[in-house]
PDB file of C-alpha atoms in Angstrom:
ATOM      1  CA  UNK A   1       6.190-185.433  70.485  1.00 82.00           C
ATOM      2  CA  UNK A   2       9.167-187.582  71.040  1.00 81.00           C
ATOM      3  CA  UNK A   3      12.259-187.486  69.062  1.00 84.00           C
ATOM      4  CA  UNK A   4      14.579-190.310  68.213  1.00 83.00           C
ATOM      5  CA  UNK A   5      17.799-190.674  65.999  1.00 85.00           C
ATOM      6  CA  UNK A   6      17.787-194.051  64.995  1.00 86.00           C
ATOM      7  CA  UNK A   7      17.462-196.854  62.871  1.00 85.00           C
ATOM      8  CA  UNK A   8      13.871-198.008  62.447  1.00 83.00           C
ATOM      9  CA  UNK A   9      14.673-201.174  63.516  1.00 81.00           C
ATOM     10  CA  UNK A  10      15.547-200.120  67.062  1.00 87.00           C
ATOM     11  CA  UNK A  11      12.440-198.060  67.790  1.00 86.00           C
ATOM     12  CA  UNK A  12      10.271-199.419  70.246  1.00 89.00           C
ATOM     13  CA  UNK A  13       6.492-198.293  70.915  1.00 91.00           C
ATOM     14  CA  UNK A  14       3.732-196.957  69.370  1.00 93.00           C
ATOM     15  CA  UNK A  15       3.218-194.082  67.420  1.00 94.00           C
ATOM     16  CA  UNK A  16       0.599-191.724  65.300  1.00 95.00           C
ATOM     17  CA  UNK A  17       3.322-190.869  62.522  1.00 94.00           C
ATOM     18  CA  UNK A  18       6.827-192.003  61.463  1.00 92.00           C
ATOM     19  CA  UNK A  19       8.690-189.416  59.762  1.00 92.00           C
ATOM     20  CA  UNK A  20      11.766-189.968  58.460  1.00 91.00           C
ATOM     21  CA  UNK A  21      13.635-188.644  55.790  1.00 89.00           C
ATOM     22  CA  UNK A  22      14.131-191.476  53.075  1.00 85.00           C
ATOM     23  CA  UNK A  23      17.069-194.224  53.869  1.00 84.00           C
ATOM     24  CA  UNK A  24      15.889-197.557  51.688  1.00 90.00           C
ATOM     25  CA  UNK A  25      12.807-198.053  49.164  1.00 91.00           C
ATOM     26  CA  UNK A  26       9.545-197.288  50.532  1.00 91.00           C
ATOM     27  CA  UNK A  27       8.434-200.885  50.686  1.00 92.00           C
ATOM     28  CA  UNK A  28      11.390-201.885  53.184  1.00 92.00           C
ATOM     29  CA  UNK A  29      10.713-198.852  55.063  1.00 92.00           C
ATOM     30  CA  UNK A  30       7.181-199.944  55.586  1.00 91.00           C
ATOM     31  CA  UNK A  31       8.026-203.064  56.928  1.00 91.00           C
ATOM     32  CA  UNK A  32       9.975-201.762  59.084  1.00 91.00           C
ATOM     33  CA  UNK A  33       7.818-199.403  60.841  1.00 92.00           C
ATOM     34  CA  UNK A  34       4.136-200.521  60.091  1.00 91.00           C
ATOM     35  CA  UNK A  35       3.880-202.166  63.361  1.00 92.00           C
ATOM     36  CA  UNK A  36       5.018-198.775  65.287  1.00 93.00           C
ATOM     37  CA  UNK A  37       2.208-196.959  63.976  1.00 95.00           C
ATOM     38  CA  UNK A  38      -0.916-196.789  66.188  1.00 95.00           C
ATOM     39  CA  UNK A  39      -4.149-197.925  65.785  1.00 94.00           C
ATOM     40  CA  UNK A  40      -5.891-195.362  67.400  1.00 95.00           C
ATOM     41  CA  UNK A  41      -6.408-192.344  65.744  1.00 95.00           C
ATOM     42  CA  UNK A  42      -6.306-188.607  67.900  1.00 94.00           C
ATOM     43  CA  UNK A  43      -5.538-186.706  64.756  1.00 94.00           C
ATOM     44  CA  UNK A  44      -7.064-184.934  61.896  1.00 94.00           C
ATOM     45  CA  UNK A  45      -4.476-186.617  59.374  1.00 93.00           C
ATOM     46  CA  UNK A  46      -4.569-190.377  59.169  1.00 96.00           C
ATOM     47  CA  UNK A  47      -1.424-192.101  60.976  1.00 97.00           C
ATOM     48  CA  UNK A  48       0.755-193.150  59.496  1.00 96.00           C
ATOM     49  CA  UNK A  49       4.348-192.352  57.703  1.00 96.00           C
ATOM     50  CA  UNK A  50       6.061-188.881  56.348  1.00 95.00           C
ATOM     51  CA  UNK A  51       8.829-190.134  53.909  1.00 94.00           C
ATOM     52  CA  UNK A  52      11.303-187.199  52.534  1.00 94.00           C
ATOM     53  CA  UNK A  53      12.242-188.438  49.088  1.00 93.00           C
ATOM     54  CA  UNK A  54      14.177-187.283  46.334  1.00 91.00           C
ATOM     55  CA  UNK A  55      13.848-187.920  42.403  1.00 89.00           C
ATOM     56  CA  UNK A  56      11.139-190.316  40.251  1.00 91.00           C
ATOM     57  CA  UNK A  57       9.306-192.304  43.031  1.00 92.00           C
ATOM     58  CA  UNK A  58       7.227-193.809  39.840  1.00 92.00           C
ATOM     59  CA  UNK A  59       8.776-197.419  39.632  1.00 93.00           C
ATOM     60  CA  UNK A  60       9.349-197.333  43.377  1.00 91.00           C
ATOM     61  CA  UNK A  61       6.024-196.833  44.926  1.00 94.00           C
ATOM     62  CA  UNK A  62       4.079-198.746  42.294  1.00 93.00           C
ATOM     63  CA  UNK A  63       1.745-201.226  43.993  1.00 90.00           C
ATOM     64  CA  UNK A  64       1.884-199.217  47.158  1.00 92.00           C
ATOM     65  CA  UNK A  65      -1.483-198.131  48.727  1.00 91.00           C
ATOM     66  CA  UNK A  66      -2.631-195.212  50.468  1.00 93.00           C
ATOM     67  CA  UNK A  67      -0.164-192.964  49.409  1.00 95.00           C
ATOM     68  CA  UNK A  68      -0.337-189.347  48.921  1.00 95.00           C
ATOM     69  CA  UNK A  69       2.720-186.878  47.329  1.00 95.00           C
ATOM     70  CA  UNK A  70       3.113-183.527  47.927  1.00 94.00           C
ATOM     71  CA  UNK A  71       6.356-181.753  45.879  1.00 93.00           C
ATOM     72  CA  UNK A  72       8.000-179.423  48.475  1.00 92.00           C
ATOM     73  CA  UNK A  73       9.860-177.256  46.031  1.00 89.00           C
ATOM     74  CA  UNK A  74       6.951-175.001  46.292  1.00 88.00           C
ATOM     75  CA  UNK A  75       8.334-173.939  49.929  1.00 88.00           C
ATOM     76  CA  UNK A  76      11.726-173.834  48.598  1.00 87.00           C
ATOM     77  CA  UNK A  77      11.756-171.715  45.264  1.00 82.00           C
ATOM     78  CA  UNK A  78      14.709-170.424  45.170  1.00 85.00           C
ATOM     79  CA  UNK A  79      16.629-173.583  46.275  1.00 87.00           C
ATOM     80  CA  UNK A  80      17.456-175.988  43.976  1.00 89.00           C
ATOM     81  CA  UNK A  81      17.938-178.842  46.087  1.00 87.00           C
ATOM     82  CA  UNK A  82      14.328-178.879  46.509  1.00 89.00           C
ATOM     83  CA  UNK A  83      13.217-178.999  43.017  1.00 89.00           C
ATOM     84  CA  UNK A  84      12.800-182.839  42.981  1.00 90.00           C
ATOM     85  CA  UNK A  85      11.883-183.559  46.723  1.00 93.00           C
ATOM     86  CA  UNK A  86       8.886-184.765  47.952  1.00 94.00           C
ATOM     87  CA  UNK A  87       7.134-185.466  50.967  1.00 95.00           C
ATOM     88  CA  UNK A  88       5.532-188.972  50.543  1.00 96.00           C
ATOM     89  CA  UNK A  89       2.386-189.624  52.776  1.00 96.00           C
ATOM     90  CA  UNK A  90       1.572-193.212  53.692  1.00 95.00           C
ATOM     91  CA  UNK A  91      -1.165-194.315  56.141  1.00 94.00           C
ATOM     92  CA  UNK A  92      -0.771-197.774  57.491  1.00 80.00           C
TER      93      UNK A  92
END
């Protein structure tokens, strides 16, 4: 595991998963790190990119592929913060 605070664009290497809580649209985000995900897969899930996002992600990941959601307020019932988040899941 290797941590870095930064913006995509200054990561260097290779890596099973992105994660990254969500700064731009999904599509600009992917651009961004598609190239820094490995090939080679070690892992029971896919690589590829965790995305925290808030809100209706309808308009915004239309036409994107390989893409799972999975609503987090069901870890967080008692916080409303979390009712609209999600955890998008994007392999690359």
């Amino acid at each position: 595991l290797r941590a870095e605070h930064k913006r995509a664009e200054q990561v260097n290497g290779q890596f099973d998963f992105v994660v990254s809580r969500a700064v731009t649209k999904m599509k600009v985000f992917q651009e961004w790190v598609s190239k820094r995900i490995s090939t080679k897969q070690k892992n029971t899930l896919f690589n590829g990119v965790l995305y925290l996002k808030g809100g209706d992600l309808t308009d915004e990941l239309k036409g994107i592929k390989n893409i799972d959601i999975y609503d987090i307020s069901i870890f967080f019932e008692e916080e409303d913060f979390f009712e609209t988040k999600k955890v998008v899941y994007l392999t690359i």
